[in-house]
Amino acid sequence: MAEAIYDVIVIGTSQGGRFLPLDLAKAGKKVALVERDHLGGVCVNTGCTPTKTMVASARIAHQARRGAEYGVRTGPVSVDLAAVRDRKRAMVAGARENYASRLATEGLDVIEGEGRFTGPKTVEVALRDGGTQEIGAPVIVIDTGTRPKPLTISGAQNVPVLDSTSIMELGTLPEHLIILGGGYIGLEFGQMFRRFGSEVTIVQTGPRLVMREDDDISDEVAAILRDDGITVLTSATPEKVEEADGGRVRLTVHTPDGKRQIEGSHLLAAIGRVPNTESLTPAAADIRLSDNGFIEVNEHLETSVPGVYAMGDVKGGPAFTHLSYDDYRILHANLLNGEKASTRDRIVPYTVFIDPQLGRVGMTERQAREQNRSVRVAKLPMSAVVRALETGETRGFMKAVIDARTQQILGATVLGVEGGEIMTIIQVAMLGKLPYTAMADAIFTHPLLAEGLNGLFTTLDA
């Protein structure tokens, strides 16, 4: 018999898990919130908040070096990485404190420790201060998130390997940072550290960077990074890593042209993330997992066990904070209001915070054609946008995919200055089911970046 019985147990505190227990408690439920580490989850502690804070520092350094292009004399620019790190730490600490202050809510018990299932509706918590506590509830929500995938190539256990968390704690600038992985995380850190002053090499196993995007987008991203002085290697499979002279690392990769060795001062593994499910012992509750260890859920976020739900990254799929927040909205509606809110057909946007940003929503051209849709494609270089010219930010382009029959916007990608913000305007049009002509004919303020949408939607191919 469980020592403490609650109405709801929430395990983990990501973007969704931060808000749901508060709402449940305020509604009169007796709630236990279990957290083994820092409150706030990945986003606040090791994801969005710290990385975008550091990206901002990198952009300032980049813009300062470009001062002469604008007639501004700045002199030599250098980066104090320890100061950048301290600014990041302060931002994270403030976000943690802000959330912690909200938890003093009647009916909500915060239990600091690591939870594991001992049955379908019972959880044993290994308390952070020692000992264990058993709790139970008819409703349990799992929100334990993910962690960086460890590097397992030959020699990795014998050399220092950074991940997306530990690299943000460096106090001195790497001389040469080698990054394994050409996805969003690898690209953001690659450009960031190049702008801080490091030599950077990105090693991508696949034939292109950001493989989720269309080929033309991937090619333009690679061109932008190379323009920033980053070495980009694609179709390069890491085989082994070893220590080199002076505490450096030597990476051997297999390329279409044969083996190649790369020597650097630091190695970052940005090869994906894995779910935090092992310590939960989900088998003890008969909770079904995918082959990759993610928790399987239906469209209402319910697991294979009735009354047990999962939200956020731990359930697999796109790992975005805003998607976790939408999971929260679904569970709030269903658990508190008795609704049947669903994940079906939701439009999920995202932004890669390289500079210029890569914002995307909906289908790519490739996805639309794979579905045998009749499509038209609009494309406009940022050099054709007046505001981009005026600000000297002309790299990249906008692209939209249109259903030729209905004139509906199926998807859009904006690789350009404030690309995420511009993409969001298109997303709102999609939510409102506006035809593309509404964007082509709209009156946008001159000279905003959004004004480029007029031009974009008048460039459709036949």
CSV table of C-alpha atoms in Angstrom, one decimal:
chain,number,residue,atom,x,y,z
A,1,MET,CA,0.0,0.0,0.0
A,2,ALA,CA,1.4,3.4,-1.0
A,3,GLU,CA,2.4,5.6,1.9
A,4,ALA,CA,0.9,8.7,0.3
A,5,ILE,CA,-2.1,8.8,-2.0
A,6,TYR,CA,-2.5,11.7,-4.4
A,7,ASP,CA,-5.0,12.6,-7.1
A,8,VAL,CA,-2.3,13.1,-9.7
A,9,ILE,CA,1.5,12.5,-9.8
A,10,VAL,CA,3.6,14.5,-12.3
A,11,ILE,CA,7.1,13.2,-12.8
A,12,GLY,CA,9.4,15.8,-14.3
A,13,THR,CA,9.1,19.5,-14.9
A,14,SER,CA,9.7,20.4,-18.6
A,15,GLN,CA,7.7,23.2,-20.3
A,16,GLY,CA,4.4,21.3,-19.9
A,17,GLY,CA,5.2,19.8,-16.5
A,18,ARG,CA,5.9,23.2,-15.1
A,19,PHE,CA,2.3,24.4,-15.5
A,20,LEU,CA,0.1,21.3,-15.3
A,21,PRO,CA,0.7,20.5,-11.6
A,22,LEU,CA,0.0,24.1,-10.7
A,23,ASP,CA,-3.3,24.1,-12.6
A,24,LEU,CA,-4.3,20.8,-11.1
A,25,ALA,CA,-3.6,21.9,-7.6
A,26,LYS,CA,-5.4,25.2,-8.0
A,27,ALA,CA,-8.4,23.2,-9.2
A,28,GLY,CA,-8.5,21.4,-5.9
A,29,LYS,CA,-6.5,18.3,-6.8
A,30,LYS,CA,-3.9,16.8,-4.4
A,31,VAL,CA,-0.8,16.7,-6.6
A,32,ALA,CA,2.7,15.4,-6.2
A,33,LEU,CA,5.5,16.9,-8.4
A,34,VAL,CA,8.6,14.7,-8.6
A,35,GLU,CA,11.8,16.2,-9.8
A,36,ARG,CA,15.2,14.6,-9.6
A,37,ASP,CA,17.3,17.5,-10.8
A,38,HIS,CA,16.6,21.2,-11.4
A,39,LEU,CA,13.1,22.5,-11.7
A,40,GLY,CA,12.2,23.7,-15.2
A,41,GLY,CA,13.4,20.8,-17.3
A,42,VAL,CA,15.8,21.0,-20.3
A,43,CYS,CA,14.4,24.3,-21.7
A,44,VAL,CA,15.2,26.4,-18.7
A,45,ASN,CA,18.4,24.6,-17.5
A,46,THR,CA,20.3,23.3,-20.5
A,47,GLY,CA,18.2,24.1,-23.6
A,48,CYS,CA,16.4,27.2,-24.9
A,49,THR,CA,17.2,29.7,-22.1
A,50,PRO,CA,21.0,29.2,-21.9
A,51,THR,CA,21.7,28.5,-25.5
A,52,LYS,CA,19.8,31.5,-26.9
A,53,THR,CA,21.4,33.7,-24.3
A,54,MET,CA,24.8,32.6,-25.6
A,55,VAL,CA,23.7,32.9,-29.2
A,56,ALA,CA,22.9,36.5,-28.5
A,57,SER,CA,26.4,37.1,-27.2
A,58,ALA,CA,27.8,35.5,-30.4
A,59,ARG,CA,25.7,37.7,-32.6
A,60,ILE,CA,26.9,40.9,-30.8
A,61,ALA,CA,30.5,39.8,-31.5
A,62,HIS,CA,29.7,39.1,-35.1
A,63,GLN,CA,28.0,42.4,-35.6
A,64,ALA,CA,30.8,44.3,-33.9
A,65,ARG,CA,33.3,42.8,-36.3
A,66,ARG,CA,31.1,44.0,-39.2
A,67,GLY,CA,31.1,47.6,-37.9
A,68,ALA,CA,33.2,48.9,-40.8
A,69,GLU,CA,30.5,47.7,-43.3
A,70,TYR,CA,28.2,50.3,-41.6
A,71,GLY,CA,30.7,53.0,-41.3
A,72,VAL,CA,31.2,52.3,-37.6
A,73,ARG,CA,34.8,51.9,-36.2
A,74,THR,CA,34.9,49.3,-33.4
A,75,GLY,CA,38.5,48.2,-33.2
A,76,PRO,CA,39.6,44.6,-32.4
A,77,VAL,CA,36.8,42.4,-31.0
A,78,SER,CA,37.5,39.6,-28.5
A,79,VAL,CA,35.2,37.4,-26.4
A,80,ASP,CA,35.4,36.7,-22.7
A,81,LEU,CA,33.9,33.3,-22.7
A,82,ALA,CA,33.8,33.2,-18.9
A,83,ALA,CA,31.7,36.4,-18.9
A,84,VAL,CA,29.4,34.9,-21.5
A,85,ARG,CA,29.0,31.8,-19.4
A,86,ASP,CA,28.3,33.9,-16.3
A,87,ARG,CA,25.6,35.8,-18.1
A,88,LYS,CA,24.1,32.5,-19.2
A,89,ARG,CA,24.2,31.2,-15.6
A,90,ALA,CA,22.5,34.3,-14.3
A,91,MET,CA,19.7,34.0,-16.9
A,92,VAL,CA,19.2,30.3,-15.9
A,93,ALA,CA,19.2,31.0,-12.2
A,94,GLY,CA,16.6,33.8,-12.7
A,95,ALA,CA,14.3,31.4,-14.6
A,96,ARG,CA,14.7,28.7,-12.0
A,97,GLU,CA,13.9,31.1,-9.2
A,98,ASN,CA,10.9,32.5,-11.0
A,99,TYR,CA,9.4,29.0,-11.3
A,100,ALA,CA,10.3,27.8,-7.8
A,101,SER,CA,8.5,30.9,-6.4
A,102,ARG,CA,5.3,29.8,-8.0
A,103,LEU,CA,5.3,26.3,-6.4
A,104,ALA,CA,4.1,27.4,-3.0
A,105,THR,CA,0.6,26.4,-4.0
A,106,GLU,CA,-1.9,24.7,-1.6
A,107,GLY,CA,-2.4,21.0,-2.6
A,108,LEU,CA,1.0,20.7,-4.4
A,109,ASP,CA,3.8,18.7,-2.8
A,110,VAL,CA,7.2,19.0,-4.5
A,111,ILE,CA,9.2,15.8,-3.9
A,112,GLU,CA,12.9,16.1,-4.8
A,113,GLY,CA,14.2,12.8,-6.0
A,114,GLU,CA,14.1,10.2,-8.8
A,115,GLY,CA,10.9,8.3,-9.3
A,116,ARG,CA,10.4,4.8,-10.6
A,117,PHE,CA,7.3,2.7,-11.2
A,118,THR,CA,6.6,-0.2,-8.8
A,119,GLY,CA,3.2,-0.8,-10.4
A,120,PRO,CA,0.7,0.7,-12.8
A,121,LYS,CA,-0.2,3.5,-10.4
A,122,THR,CA,2.5,3.5,-7.8
A,123,VAL,CA,5.9,5.3,-7.8
A,124,GLU,CA,8.8,4.9,-5.5
A,125,VAL,CA,11.0,8.0,-5.1
A,126,ALA,CA,14.7,7.8,-4.2
A,127,LEU,CA,14.8,11.0,-2.2
A,128,ARG,CA,17.7,13.4,-2.9
A,129,ASP,CA,18.4,13.7,0.8
A,130,GLY,CA,18.4,9.9,1.3
A,131,GLY,CA,15.8,7.3,1.8
A,132,THR,CA,12.7,6.5,-0.3
A,133,GLN,CA,9.1,7.5,-0.4
A,134,GLU,CA,6.3,5.5,-2.0
A,135,ILE,CA,3.4,7.4,-3.6
A,136,GLY,CA,0.4,6.5,-5.6
A,137,ALA,CA,-2.3,8.1,-7.7
A,138,PRO,CA,-5.0,7.1,-10.2
A,139,VAL,CA,-3.5,9.6,-12.7
A,140,ILE,CA,0.2,9.8,-13.5
A,141,VAL,CA,1.9,12.1,-16.0
A,142,ILE,CA,5.4,11.4,-17.2
A,143,ASP,CA,7.5,14.4,-18.3
A,144,THR,CA,11.0,13.3,-17.8
A,145,GLY,CA,12.5,14.6,-21.1
A,146,THR,CA,15.7,13.5,-22.8
A,147,ARG,CA,19.4,13.8,-22.5
A,148,PRO,CA,22.3,14.1,-24.9
A,149,LYS,CA,23.1,10.8,-26.7
A,150,PRO,CA,26.6,9.6,-25.7
A,151,LEU,CA,29.3,9.1,-28.2
A,152,THR,CA,30.2,5.4,-28.6
A,153,ILE,CA,32.8,5.4,-31.4
A,154,SER,CA,36.1,3.8,-30.8
A,155,GLY,CA,38.2,5.7,-28.3
A,156,ALA,CA,35.5,8.0,-27.1
A,157,GLN,CA,35.8,6.7,-23.5
A,158,ASN,CA,39.5,7.7,-23.5
A,159,VAL,CA,39.2,11.4,-24.5
A,160,PRO,CA,37.2,14.4,-23.1
A,161,VAL,CA,33.9,14.6,-25.1
A,162,LEU,CA,31.6,17.6,-24.6
A,163,ASP,CA,27.9,17.5,-25.0
A,164,SER,CA,25.3,20.3,-25.4
A,165,THR,CA,25.3,20.8,-21.6
A,166,SER,CA,28.9,20.7,-20.7
A,167,ILE,CA,30.1,22.9,-23.6
A,168,MET,CA,28.2,25.8,-22.1
A,169,GLU,CA,30.3,25.6,-18.9
A,170,LEU,CA,33.6,26.2,-20.7
A,171,GLY,CA,35.4,29.2,-19.3
A,172,THR,CA,38.1,29.4,-22.0
A,173,LEU,CA,37.6,29.5,-25.7
A,174,PRO,CA,38.4,26.3,-27.7
A,175,GLU,CA,41.2,26.8,-30.2
A,176,HIS,CA,39.6,24.3,-32.6
A,177,LEU,CA,36.2,22.8,-31.9
A,178,ILE,CA,35.2,19.6,-33.8
A,179,ILE,CA,31.5,19.0,-33.8
A,180,LEU,CA,30.0,15.6,-34.6
A,181,GLY,CA,26.5,16.2,-36.0
A,182,GLY,CA,25.0,18.5,-38.6
A,183,GLY,CA,21.6,18.9,-37.0
A,184,TYR,CA,20.1,21.9,-35.2
A,185,ILE,CA,22.2,21.6,-32.0
A,186,GLY,CA,25.5,21.1,-33.9
A,187,LEU,CA,24.9,24.1,-36.2
A,188,GLU,CA,23.9,26.5,-33.4
A,189,PHE,CA,27.0,25.7,-31.3
A,190,GLY,CA,29.2,25.6,-34.4
A,191,GLN,CA,28.3,29.1,-35.5
A,192,MET,CA,28.2,30.4,-31.9
A,193,PHE,CA,31.8,29.3,-31.2
A,194,ARG,CA,33.1,30.4,-34.6
A,195,ARG,CA,31.8,33.9,-33.7
A,196,PHE,CA,33.4,33.7,-30.3
A,197,GLY,CA,36.7,33.1,-32.1
A,198,SER,CA,37.2,29.4,-32.4
A,199,GLU,CA,38.1,27.5,-35.5
A,200,VAL,CA,35.2,25.1,-36.1
A,201,THR,CA,34.8,21.9,-38.1
A,202,ILE,CA,31.4,20.3,-38.4
A,203,VAL,CA,31.3,16.6,-39.3
A,204,GLN,CA,28.0,15.3,-40.7
A,205,THR,CA,27.4,11.6,-41.4
A,206,GLY,CA,24.6,12.3,-43.8
A,207,PRO,CA,25.0,13.8,-47.3
A,208,ARG,CA,23.5,17.2,-46.1
A,209,LEU,CA,23.2,19.3,-43.1
A,210,VAL,CA,19.7,19.6,-41.4
A,211,MET,CA,18.5,16.6,-43.3
A,212,ARG,CA,14.8,17.4,-42.4
A,213,GLU,CA,14.9,20.3,-44.8
A,214,ASP,CA,14.7,20.5,-48.6
A,215,ASP,CA,18.0,20.2,-50.5
A,216,ASP,CA,18.1,23.9,-51.5
A,217,ILE,CA,17.6,24.9,-47.8
A,218,SER,CA,20.4,22.5,-46.7
A,219,ASP,CA,22.7,23.8,-49.4
A,220,GLU,CA,22.1,27.4,-48.4
A,221,VAL,CA,22.7,26.7,-44.7
A,222,ALA,CA,26.0,25.0,-45.6
A,223,ALA,CA,27.0,28.0,-47.7
A,224,ILE,CA,26.2,30.4,-44.9
A,225,LEU,CA,28.3,28.5,-42.4
A,226,ARG,CA,31.2,28.2,-44.8
A,227,ASP,CA,30.9,31.9,-45.5
A,228,ASP,CA,31.3,32.4,-41.7
A,229,GLY,CA,34.6,30.4,-41.9
A,230,ILE,CA,33.3,27.0,-40.7
A,231,THR,CA,34.6,23.9,-42.3
A,232,VAL,CA,31.7,21.6,-43.2
A,233,LEU,CA,32.2,18.0,-44.0
A,234,THR,CA,29.3,15.9,-45.2
A,235,SER,CA,29.1,12.1,-45.9
A,236,ALA,CA,31.8,11.8,-43.3
A,237,THR,CA,31.4,8.9,-40.9
A,238,PRO,CA,33.4,9.1,-37.6
A,239,GLU,CA,35.4,5.9,-37.0
A,240,LYS,CA,37.6,6.6,-34.0
A,241,VAL,CA,38.9,9.4,-31.8
A,242,GLU,CA,42.2,9.4,-29.9
A,243,GLU,CA,44.4,11.7,-27.8
A,244,ALA,CA,46.9,13.7,-29.7
A,245,ASP,CA,49.9,15.7,-28.6
A,246,GLY,CA,49.3,18.5,-26.0
A,247,GLY,CA,46.0,17.1,-24.8
A,248,ARG,CA,44.4,17.6,-28.2
A,249,VAL,CA,42.0,15.1,-29.9
A,250,ARG,CA,42.4,13.4,-33.3
A,251,LEU,CA,39.3,12.3,-35.1
A,252,THR,CA,39.4,9.8,-38.0
A,253,VAL,CA,36.5,9.9,-40.4
A,254,HIS,CA,35.6,7.9,-43.5
A,255,THR,CA,34.7,10.1,-46.5
A,256,PRO,CA,33.9,9.3,-50.1
A,257,ASP,CA,37.5,10.2,-50.8
A,258,GLY,CA,38.9,7.9,-48.2
A,259,LYS,CA,39.9,8.3,-44.6
A,260,ARG,CA,40.7,11.7,-43.2
A,261,GLN,CA,42.1,12.8,-39.8
A,262,ILE,CA,41.1,16.0,-38.1
A,263,GLU,CA,42.9,17.4,-35.1
A,264,GLY,CA,41.3,19.8,-32.7
A,265,SER,CA,41.4,21.1,-29.1
A,266,HIS,CA,37.8,20.1,-28.2
A,267,LEU,CA,35.3,17.6,-29.4
A,268,LEU,CA,31.5,18.1,-29.2
A,269,ALA,CA,29.1,15.2,-29.7
A,270,ALA,CA,25.8,16.7,-31.1
A,271,ILE,CA,24.4,13.4,-32.4
A,272,GLY,CA,20.9,13.4,-31.0
A,273,ARG,CA,19.2,12.8,-27.7
A,274,VAL,CA,17.8,9.7,-25.8
A,275,PRO,CA,14.8,9.5,-23.6
A,276,ASN,CA,15.0,9.5,-19.8
A,277,THR,CA,13.0,6.3,-19.4
A,278,GLU,CA,15.3,3.6,-18.0
A,279,SER,CA,15.3,4.7,-14.4
A,280,LEU,CA,11.5,4.9,-14.5
A,281,THR,CA,11.3,1.1,-14.8
A,282,PRO,CA,8.3,1.4,-17.1
A,283,ALA,CA,8.0,-2.3,-17.5
A,284,ALA,CA,6.9,-2.5,-13.9
A,285,ALA,CA,3.8,-0.6,-14.9
A,286,ASP,CA,3.4,-2.3,-18.3
A,287,ILE,CA,4.1,1.0,-20.1
A,288,ARG,CA,4.9,0.3,-23.7
A,289,LEU,CA,8.1,1.9,-25.2
A,290,SER,CA,9.2,2.4,-28.8
A,291,ASP,CA,12.2,0.6,-30.2
A,292,ASN,CA,14.2,3.7,-29.3
A,293,GLY,CA,13.0,3.8,-25.7
A,294,PHE,CA,10.4,6.6,-26.0
A,295,ILE,CA,7.1,6.2,-24.3
A,296,GLU,CA,4.3,5.4,-26.8
A,297,VAL,CA,1.1,7.5,-26.5
A,298,ASN,CA,-2.1,7.9,-28.4
A,299,GLU,CA,-3.5,11.1,-29.8
A,300,HIS,CA,-4.7,12.1,-26.3
A,301,LEU,CA,-1.2,11.5,-24.8
A,302,GLU,CA,-2.3,8.4,-22.9
A,303,THR,CA,0.1,5.5,-22.6
A,304,SER,CA,-0.6,1.8,-22.9
A,305,VAL,CA,-1.8,2.0,-19.3
A,306,PRO,CA,-5.1,3.9,-18.8
A,307,GLY,CA,-4.7,6.9,-16.6
A,308,VAL,CA,-1.0,7.2,-17.3
A,309,TYR,CA,0.1,9.9,-19.7
A,310,ALA,CA,3.3,11.2,-21.2
A,311,MET,CA,4.1,14.7,-22.5
A,312,GLY,CA,7.1,16.5,-23.9
A,313,ASP,CA,10.2,15.0,-25.4
A,314,VAL,CA,10.0,11.7,-23.6
A,315,LYS,CA,7.2,10.6,-25.9
A,316,GLY,CA,9.3,11.0,-29.0
A,317,GLY,CA,8.5,13.1,-32.1
A,318,PRO,CA,9.8,16.6,-32.6
A,319,ALA,CA,11.6,17.8,-29.5
A,320,PHE,CA,10.4,21.4,-29.2
A,321,THR,CA,9.5,23.3,-26.1
A,322,HIS,CA,6.4,24.8,-27.7
A,323,LEU,CA,5.2,21.3,-28.6
A,324,SER,CA,5.6,20.3,-24.9
A,325,TYR,CA,3.5,23.3,-24.0
A,326,ASP,CA,0.8,22.3,-26.4
A,327,ASP,CA,0.9,18.8,-24.8
A,328,TYR,CA,0.2,20.7,-21.5
A,329,ARG,CA,-2.8,22.4,-23.1
A,330,ILE,CA,-4.2,19.1,-24.3
A,331,LEU,CA,-3.8,17.4,-20.9
A,332,HIS,CA,-5.2,20.5,-19.1
A,333,ALA,CA,-8.3,20.3,-21.3
A,334,ASN,CA,-8.8,16.6,-20.9
A,335,LEU,CA,-7.9,16.1,-17.2
A,336,LEU,CA,-9.6,19.3,-15.9
A,337,ASN,CA,-12.4,19.9,-18.3
A,338,GLY,CA,-13.3,16.4,-19.5
A,339,GLU,CA,-12.6,17.3,-23.1
A,340,LYS,CA,-11.1,15.1,-25.9
A,341,ALA,CA,-8.4,17.4,-27.1
A,342,SER,CA,-6.0,15.7,-29.5
A,343,THR,CA,-2.6,16.0,-31.1
A,344,ARG,CA,-4.1,15.1,-34.5
A,345,ASP,CA,-3.5,17.6,-37.3
A,346,ARG,CA,-1.7,20.2,-35.2
A,347,ILE,CA,0.6,22.5,-37.1
A,348,VAL,CA,4.1,22.5,-35.5
A,349,PRO,CA,6.5,25.3,-36.3
A,350,TYR,CA,10.1,25.5,-35.3
A,351,THR,CA,13.1,27.8,-35.6
A,352,VAL,CA,16.8,26.9,-35.8
A,353,PHE,CA,18.7,29.8,-34.1
A,354,ILE,CA,21.6,30.0,-36.5
A,355,ASP,CA,22.1,33.5,-38.0
A,356,PRO,CA,20.2,34.1,-40.2
A,357,GLN,CA,17.5,32.1,-38.5
A,358,LEU,CA,15.8,29.1,-40.2
A,359,GLY,CA,12.1,29.1,-39.5
A,360,ARG,CA,9.8,26.4,-40.8
A,361,VAL,CA,6.2,25.4,-40.6
A,362,GLY,CA,4.2,22.7,-42.3
A,363,MET,CA,5.3,20.6,-45.3
A,364,THR,CA,8.5,20.9,-47.2
A,365,GLU,CA,8.4,20.7,-51.0
A,366,ARG,CA,9.8,17.2,-50.8
A,367,GLN,CA,7.2,16.0,-48.4
A,368,ALA,CA,4.4,17.5,-50.5
A,369,ARG,CA,5.7,15.8,-53.7
A,370,GLU,CA,6.1,12.5,-51.9
A,371,GLN,CA,2.4,12.7,-51.1
A,372,ASN,CA,1.8,13.2,-54.8
A,373,ARG,CA,0.2,16.6,-54.2
A,374,SER,CA,-0.1,19.1,-57.1
A,375,VAL,CA,2.0,22.0,-55.8
A,376,ARG,CA,3.3,25.3,-56.7
A,377,VAL,CA,6.5,26.7,-55.2
A,378,ALA,CA,7.2,30.4,-54.3
A,379,LYS,CA,10.8,31.5,-53.6
A,380,LEU,CA,12.3,34.9,-53.0
A,381,PRO,CA,15.9,35.7,-52.0
A,382,MET,CA,16.4,37.9,-49.0
A,383,SER,CA,18.4,40.3,-51.2
A,384,ALA,CA,15.0,41.2,-52.8
A,385,VAL,CA,13.6,42.4,-49.4
A,386,VAL,CA,14.1,46.1,-48.9
A,387,ARG,CA,14.6,45.9,-45.1
A,388,ALA,CA,17.2,43.1,-45.5
A,389,LEU,CA,19.1,45.3,-47.9
A,390,GLU,CA,18.9,48.3,-45.6
A,391,THR,CA,20.2,46.4,-42.7
A,392,GLY,CA,22.9,44.5,-44.6
A,393,GLU,CA,21.3,41.1,-43.8
A,394,THR,CA,20.7,39.6,-47.2
A,395,ARG,CA,21.7,36.0,-46.8
A,396,GLY,CA,19.2,33.3,-47.3
A,397,PHE,CA,15.7,33.1,-48.9
A,398,MET,CA,12.0,32.6,-48.3
A,399,LYS,CA,10.2,29.6,-49.7
A,400,ALA,CA,6.5,28.5,-49.6
A,401,VAL,CA,4.7,25.5,-50.9
A,402,ILE,CA,1.1,26.0,-52.2
A,403,ASP,CA,-1.6,23.5,-53.0
A,404,ALA,CA,-2.3,24.2,-56.7
A,405,ARG,CA,-5.9,23.1,-56.4
A,406,THR,CA,-7.0,24.8,-53.2
A,407,GLN,CA,-4.5,27.7,-53.1
A,408,GLN,CA,-3.8,26.8,-49.5
A,409,ILE,CA,-0.4,27.3,-48.0
A,410,LEU,CA,1.0,23.8,-47.2
A,411,GLY,CA,4.2,24.9,-45.7
A,412,ALA,CA,6.9,27.6,-45.6
A,413,THR,CA,10.6,27.9,-44.8
A,414,VAL,CA,12.2,31.3,-44.1
A,415,LEU,CA,16.0,31.2,-44.0
A,416,GLY,CA,16.8,34.9,-43.3
A,417,VAL,CA,17.1,37.6,-40.7
A,418,GLU,CA,14.4,37.0,-38.1
A,419,GLY,CA,13.3,34.0,-40.2
A,420,GLY,CA,11.3,32.6,-37.2
A,421,GLU,CA,9.3,35.8,-36.8
A,422,ILE,CA,8.5,36.0,-40.6
A,423,MET,CA,7.6,32.3,-40.6
A,424,THR,CA,5.1,32.8,-37.8
A,425,ILE,CA,3.1,35.3,-39.9
A,426,ILE,CA,2.7,32.5,-42.5
A,427,GLN,CA,1.8,30.1,-39.8
A,428,VAL,CA,-1.1,32.4,-38.7
A,429,ALA,CA,-2.3,32.5,-42.3
A,430,MET,CA,-2.2,28.7,-42.4
A,431,LEU,CA,-4.2,28.5,-39.1
A,432,GLY,CA,-6.8,30.8,-40.6
A,433,LYS,CA,-6.8,28.8,-43.8
A,434,LEU,CA,-6.1,31.9,-45.9
A,435,PRO,CA,-5.3,31.3,-49.6
A,436,TYR,CA,-1.8,32.4,-50.6
A,437,THR,CA,-3.3,35.3,-52.5
A,438,ALA,CA,-4.2,36.9,-49.1
A,439,MET,CA,-0.5,37.2,-48.4
A,440,ALA,CA,0.3,38.4,-51.8
A,441,ASP,CA,-2.3,41.2,-51.7
A,442,ALA,CA,-2.0,42.2,-48.0
A,443,ILE,CA,-0.7,45.6,-47.0
A,444,PHE,CA,2.4,45.2,-44.9
A,445,THR,CA,4.2,48.1,-43.4
A,446,HIS,CA,7.1,49.5,-45.4
A,447,PRO,CA,9.9,48.7,-44.9
A,448,LEU,CA,9.5,45.7,-42.6
A,449,LEU,CA,10.9,42.3,-43.3
A,450,ALA,CA,7.3,41.1,-43.4
A,451,GLU,CA,6.8,43.2,-46.5
A,452,GLY,CA,8.9,40.5,-48.3
A,453,LEU,CA,5.8,38.2,-48.1
A,454,ASN,CA,4.2,40.3,-50.8
A,455,GLY,CA,7.0,39.5,-53.1
A,456,LEU,CA,7.3,35.9,-52.1
A,457,PHE,CA,3.7,35.0,-52.9
A,458,THR,CA,3.9,36.6,-56.3
A,459,THR,CA,6.8,34.4,-57.4
A,460,LEU,CA,4.9,31.1,-57.8
A,461,ASP,CA,6.1,28.8,-60.5
A,462,ALA,CA,3.7,27.6,-63.1
